[in-house]
Rosetta silent file (secondary structure, phi, psi, omega in degrees, C-alpha in Angstrom):
SEQUENCE: LHTAYRRQRQMCIRDSFLTSITKLDFSKRMGSSLVHENEVLTHLIQLITSNKLFLEPDFSLPKMQFYSNLSADTIRNAIKASNFVNFKAFLNHHRIVYAVALIDGGYLEKKTIHSLSLDSGFKSSVTFFRVFKDQKKLTPLAYSTQNL
SCORE:     score description
SCORE:     0.000 S_00000001
   1 L     0.000  -41.665  179.660  -82.172   37.557   44.350 S_00000001
   2 H   -65.504  -40.743  178.916  -79.211   36.439   46.491 S_00000001
   3 H   -65.183  -40.799  179.367  -77.046   35.815   43.364 S_00000001
   4 H   -65.148  -39.241  178.334  -77.901   39.246   41.950 S_00000001
   5 H   -64.661  -43.992 -179.623  -76.922   40.899   45.243 S_00000001
   6 H   -63.346  -42.039  178.766  -73.602   39.006   45.338 S_00000001
   7 H   -63.383  -41.985  179.599  -72.819   39.958   41.727 S_00000001
   8 H   -65.366  -40.408  178.666  -73.626   43.613   42.430 S_00000001
   9 H   -63.707  -42.572  178.093  -71.433   43.539   45.553 S_00000001
  10 H   -62.151  -41.081  178.712  -68.525   41.996   43.582 S_00000001
  11 H   -65.518  -37.357  179.534  -68.849   44.677   40.906 S_00000001
  12 H   -66.436  -43.833  178.173  -68.857   47.372   43.583 S_00000001
  13 H   -62.751  -45.408  179.980  -65.730   45.927   45.202 S_00000001
  14 H   -60.937  -45.011 -179.735  -64.022   45.629   41.804 S_00000001
  15 H   -62.776  -40.882  179.848  -64.924   49.211   40.880 S_00000001
  16 H   -69.283  -34.839  176.296  -63.631   50.575   44.190 S_00000001
  17 H   -63.906  -46.798 -179.777  -60.415   48.544   43.766 S_00000001
  18 H   -62.677  -38.605  178.320  -59.928   49.879   40.236 S_00000001
  19 H   -64.629  -43.434 -178.650  -60.567   53.425   41.434 S_00000001
  20 H   -69.757  -36.774 -178.277  -58.057   53.101   44.258 S_00000001
  21 H   -69.937  -31.311  179.195  -55.387   51.466   42.102 S_00000001
  22 H   -71.104  -17.831  178.593  -55.581   54.237   39.498 S_00000001
  23 H   -80.317  -17.371  178.413  -54.747   56.747   42.237 S_00000001
  24 L   -72.832  142.755 -178.593  -51.395   55.063   42.858 S_00000001
  25 L  -106.614   83.080  179.776  -48.487   56.645   41.025 S_00000001
  26 H   -71.960  -28.243 -174.894  -46.418   53.705   39.791 S_00000001
  27 H   -61.630  -39.727  179.407  -44.694   55.764   37.118 S_00000001
  28 H   -66.017  -42.049 -179.279  -42.700   57.798   39.624 S_00000001
  29 H   -66.634  -47.081 -179.219  -41.612   54.703   41.491 S_00000001
  30 H   -67.343  -41.075 -179.280  -40.696   52.778   38.351 S_00000001
  31 H   -61.102  -43.649  179.149  -39.090   55.796   36.739 S_00000001
  32 H   -62.703  -42.487  179.200  -36.874   56.411   39.725 S_00000001
  33 H   -64.408  -44.031 -179.391  -35.834   52.768   39.813 S_00000001
  34 H   -65.843  -37.985  178.051  -35.085   52.712   36.095 S_00000001
  35 H   -63.121  -44.636  179.291  -33.055   55.908   36.327 S_00000001
  36 H   -62.001  -46.089 -179.979  -31.014   54.411   39.163 S_00000001
  37 H   -63.284  -36.740  177.630  -30.458   51.151   37.269 S_00000001
  38 H   -66.358  -40.736  177.357  -29.415   53.091   34.171 S_00000001
  39 H   -64.207  -41.252  178.487  -26.913   55.118   36.210 S_00000001
  40 H   -63.637  -46.154 -179.779  -25.540   51.915   37.738 S_00000001
  41 H   -61.163  -42.918  177.754  -25.267   50.281   34.311 S_00000001
  42 H   -59.746  -42.485  178.278  -23.466   53.315   32.902 S_00000001
  43 H   -62.681  -45.545 -178.930  -21.040   53.158   35.837 S_00000001
  44 H   -63.140  -44.090  179.757  -20.452   49.418   35.317 S_00000001
  45 H   -62.978  -45.575  179.589  -19.845   49.811   31.583 S_00000001
  46 H   -60.561  -41.461 -178.129  -17.440   52.695   32.135 S_00000001
  47 H   -65.265  -48.468 -175.975  -15.626   50.683   34.775 S_00000001
  48 H   -77.342  -25.805  179.653  -15.151   47.493   32.779 S_00000001
  49 H   -83.916  -41.922 -178.180  -14.340   49.217   29.496 S_00000001
  50 H   -67.496  -32.802  179.508  -11.938   51.880   30.743 S_00000001
  51 L   -99.289    0.072 -177.863   -9.994   49.323   32.769 S_00000001
  52 L    50.244   40.650  179.818  -10.604   46.476   30.270 S_00000001
  53 H   -65.086  -27.513 -179.606  -11.698   44.288   33.164 S_00000001
  54 H   -65.133  -15.606  179.531  -13.747   42.144   30.765 S_00000001
  55 H   -81.522  -10.790  175.949  -10.473   40.823   29.336 S_00000001
  56 L   -77.756  117.278 -177.772   -9.674   39.041   32.598 S_00000001
  57 L   -59.109  -29.045 -178.369  -10.820   35.430   32.081 S_00000001
  58 L   -98.934   15.381 -179.910  -11.607   35.058   35.796 S_00000001
  59 L   -65.699  135.363 -172.442  -13.472   38.334   36.169 S_00000001
  60 L  -140.172  173.140  177.746  -16.566   37.686   38.267 S_00000001
  61 H   -59.271  -45.203  176.685  -19.466   39.304   40.039 S_00000001
  62 H   -59.406  -36.628  177.131  -17.566   39.463   43.370 S_00000001
  63 H   -67.603  -37.298  177.565  -14.692   41.222   41.608 S_00000001
  64 H   -65.108  -37.879  175.364  -17.171   43.651   40.041 S_00000001
  65 H   -59.101  -44.667 -179.328  -18.559   44.315   43.514 S_00000001
  66 H   -61.447  -50.202 -176.962  -15.051   45.127   44.700 S_00000001
  67 H   -68.936  -34.687 -174.269  -14.236   47.474   41.805 S_00000001
  68 H   -93.448  -16.685 -175.021  -17.635   49.190   41.723 S_00000001
  69 L    62.945   30.947  179.486  -18.370   49.357   45.450 S_00000001
  70 L  -117.999  156.010  178.369  -21.902   48.127   44.682 S_00000001
  71 L   -75.282  159.079  178.088  -23.828   45.180   46.062 S_00000001
  72 H   -60.107  -40.737  179.761  -24.346   42.037   43.992 S_00000001
  73 H   -63.960  -40.431  178.710  -28.097   42.684   43.932 S_00000001
  74 H   -63.034  -43.522  179.181  -27.623   46.233   42.651 S_00000001
  75 H   -64.901  -47.831  179.979  -25.344   44.986   39.874 S_00000001
  76 H   -59.004  -45.627 -178.543  -27.685   42.118   38.971 S_00000001
  77 H   -62.247  -42.118  179.633  -30.756   44.383   38.879 S_00000001
  78 H   -65.485  -40.982 -178.892  -29.067   46.936   36.620 S_00000001
  79 H   -68.621  -42.602  178.412  -27.847   44.221   34.260 S_00000001
  80 H   -65.869  -36.165  178.305  -31.227   42.496   34.103 S_00000001
  81 H   -65.621  -22.385  179.777  -32.950   45.840   33.471 S_00000001
  82 L   -93.549   12.459  174.842  -30.682   46.258   30.439 S_00000001
  83 L    75.362   15.277  169.265  -31.945   42.949   29.007 S_00000001
  84 L   -87.512  143.722 -177.631  -28.868   40.861   29.708 S_00000001
  85 L   -65.658  -41.168 -177.355  -29.725   37.502   31.234 S_00000001
  86 L  -161.475 -177.416 -177.711  -27.008   37.713   33.870 S_00000001
  87 H   -61.985  -40.905 -178.714  -23.596   39.140   34.685 S_00000001
  88 H   -62.438  -41.477  177.923  -21.760   36.579   32.522 S_00000001
  89 H   -63.780  -39.726  176.788  -23.862   37.514   29.473 S_00000001
  90 H   -60.810  -47.294  179.745  -23.098   41.192   30.131 S_00000001
  91 H   -63.584  -46.981 -178.879  -19.382   40.421   30.359 S_00000001
  92 H   -63.701  -32.388  175.903  -19.391   38.204   27.257 S_00000001
  93 H   -58.797  -46.394 -179.404  -21.143   40.918   25.254 S_00000001
  94 H   -68.537  -32.730  176.284  -18.215   43.266   25.907 S_00000001
  95 H   -65.731  -41.543  179.502  -15.739   40.512   25.092 S_00000001
  96 H   -69.609  -38.690  175.405  -17.389   39.912   21.711 S_00000001
  97 H   -57.836  -42.771  178.880  -17.467   43.646   20.953 S_00000001
  98 H   -66.098  -43.603  179.021  -13.727   43.672   21.630 S_00000001
  99 H   -61.135  -41.473  178.276  -13.164   40.547   19.498 S_00000001
 100 H   -62.841  -41.315  178.088  -15.061   42.128   16.600 S_00000001
 101 H   -62.686  -40.205  177.186  -12.915   45.249   16.878 S_00000001
 102 H   -64.222  -45.721  179.024   -9.796   43.068   16.744 S_00000001
 103 H   -59.612  -47.178 -179.831  -11.110   41.160   13.710 S_00000001
 104 H   -62.470  -25.318  178.082  -12.020   44.424   11.967 S_00000001
 105 L   -87.617    6.386  176.432   -8.482   45.643   12.670 S_00000001
 106 L    90.409   15.030 -177.191   -6.940   42.684   10.836 S_00000001
 107 H   -53.392  -43.572 -174.666   -6.135   40.532   13.871 S_00000001
 108 H   -75.857   -4.881  175.119   -6.859   37.252   12.071 S_00000001
 109 H   -71.883  -25.103 -176.494   -4.408   38.060    9.275 S_00000001
 110 L  -119.176  -20.319 -174.325   -1.556   37.279   11.670 S_00000001
 111 L  -127.313  170.629 -176.732   -3.073   35.282   14.530 S_00000001
 112 L   -92.247  165.874  176.152   -5.428   32.358   15.104 S_00000001
 113 H   -66.883  -34.096  177.145   -9.028   32.288   16.264 S_00000001
 114 H   -60.716  -45.294  178.367   -7.863   30.443   19.369 S_00000001
 115 H   -67.232  -32.550  175.416   -5.574   33.334   20.299 S_00000001
 116 H   -61.235  -43.407 -179.804   -8.438   35.740   19.514 S_00000001
 117 H   -62.633  -42.279  179.662  -10.626   33.922   22.018 S_00000001
 118 H   -68.472  -43.111 -179.529   -7.944   34.144   24.707 S_00000001
 119 H   -69.038  -16.055  178.552   -7.101   37.780   23.925 S_00000001
 120 L   -94.085    0.944  174.758  -10.812   38.609   24.180 S_00000001
 121 L   100.463    3.749 -179.892  -11.035   37.316   27.725 S_00000001
 122 L   -88.425  142.696  175.773  -12.493   33.851   27.198 S_00000001
 123 L   -78.775  -26.997 -172.087  -11.054   30.835   29.021 S_00000001
 124 L  -131.235  136.446  176.214  -12.281   28.477   26.325 S_00000001
 125 H   -66.321  -33.532  179.566  -12.384   28.649   22.533 S_00000001
 126 H   -62.534  -45.779  177.674  -15.567   26.578   22.585 S_00000001
 127 H   -63.620  -42.629  178.110  -17.326   29.166   24.741 S_00000001
 128 H   -57.105  -48.931  179.349  -15.958   31.945   22.528 S_00000001
 129 H   -59.019  -47.125 -177.409  -17.347   30.277   19.376 S_00000001
 130 H   -61.712  -48.264 -178.023  -20.742   29.672   20.980 S_00000001
 131 H   -67.219  -42.129  179.170  -21.095   33.214   22.336 S_00000001
 132 H   -59.619  -48.085 -178.347  -19.766   34.796   19.130 S_00000001
 133 H   -66.314  -37.584  176.453  -22.208   32.831   16.991 S_00000001
 134 H   -61.606  -41.367 -175.949  -25.106   33.610   19.355 S_00000001
 135 H   -83.321  -38.877 -174.060  -24.403   37.331   19.181 S_00000001
 136 H  -102.924   -9.205 -178.848  -23.254   37.763   15.579 S_00000001
 137 L    63.655   17.312  177.166  -25.134   34.875   13.925 S_00000001
 138 L  -143.347  157.451  171.127  -21.831   33.931   12.252 S_00000001
 139 L   -74.834  162.479  178.103  -18.691   32.119   13.285 S_00000001
 140 H   -57.987  -40.457 -179.946  -15.652   34.347   13.870 S_00000001
 141 H   -67.079  -43.761  177.487  -14.066   33.153   10.608 S_00000001
 142 H   -61.562  -39.975  177.371  -17.257   33.736    8.607 S_00000001
 143 H   -61.201  -45.448 -176.130  -17.528   37.194   10.154 S_00000001
 144 H   -66.433  -38.401  179.479  -13.931   38.039    9.230 S_00000001
 145 H   -74.543  -30.754  178.514  -14.290   36.922    5.587 S_00000001
 146 H   -71.016  -28.921 -174.782  -17.629   38.690    5.233 S_00000001
 147 L  -105.352   29.236  177.235  -16.190   41.955    6.488 S_00000001
 148 L   -75.865    0.000    0.000  -13.033   42.154    4.366 S_00000001
């Protein structure tokens, strides 16, 4: 009898919890946050692409804070909401997009892959190769010969 009463009480508590939680409007809160993060991300992308800040090998989160007038947390949250792991991954994505545009424009017909890595904003050719292959599933040279 005592066990049946306890089970009934637990079910009653659970039901009242479920009823109260369904009254909360998470969609408005999440929607507002996502809209803000999307606006921040759009601002960040516009900022780094129009000024080609991603081509600076030493470009960093503190520099992005300076240029954008946003806090580090605001920048991080917007970038994470867009499925980039971190600021560096966000930056490297734009560097690879730029490198691909250079390759597609015939860059490697006259210059080396090492110079491509430097001109794309990477400090190291090794990092450039790794990031390029992670994003494109090909090495830069394989990409260039495949897209002739």
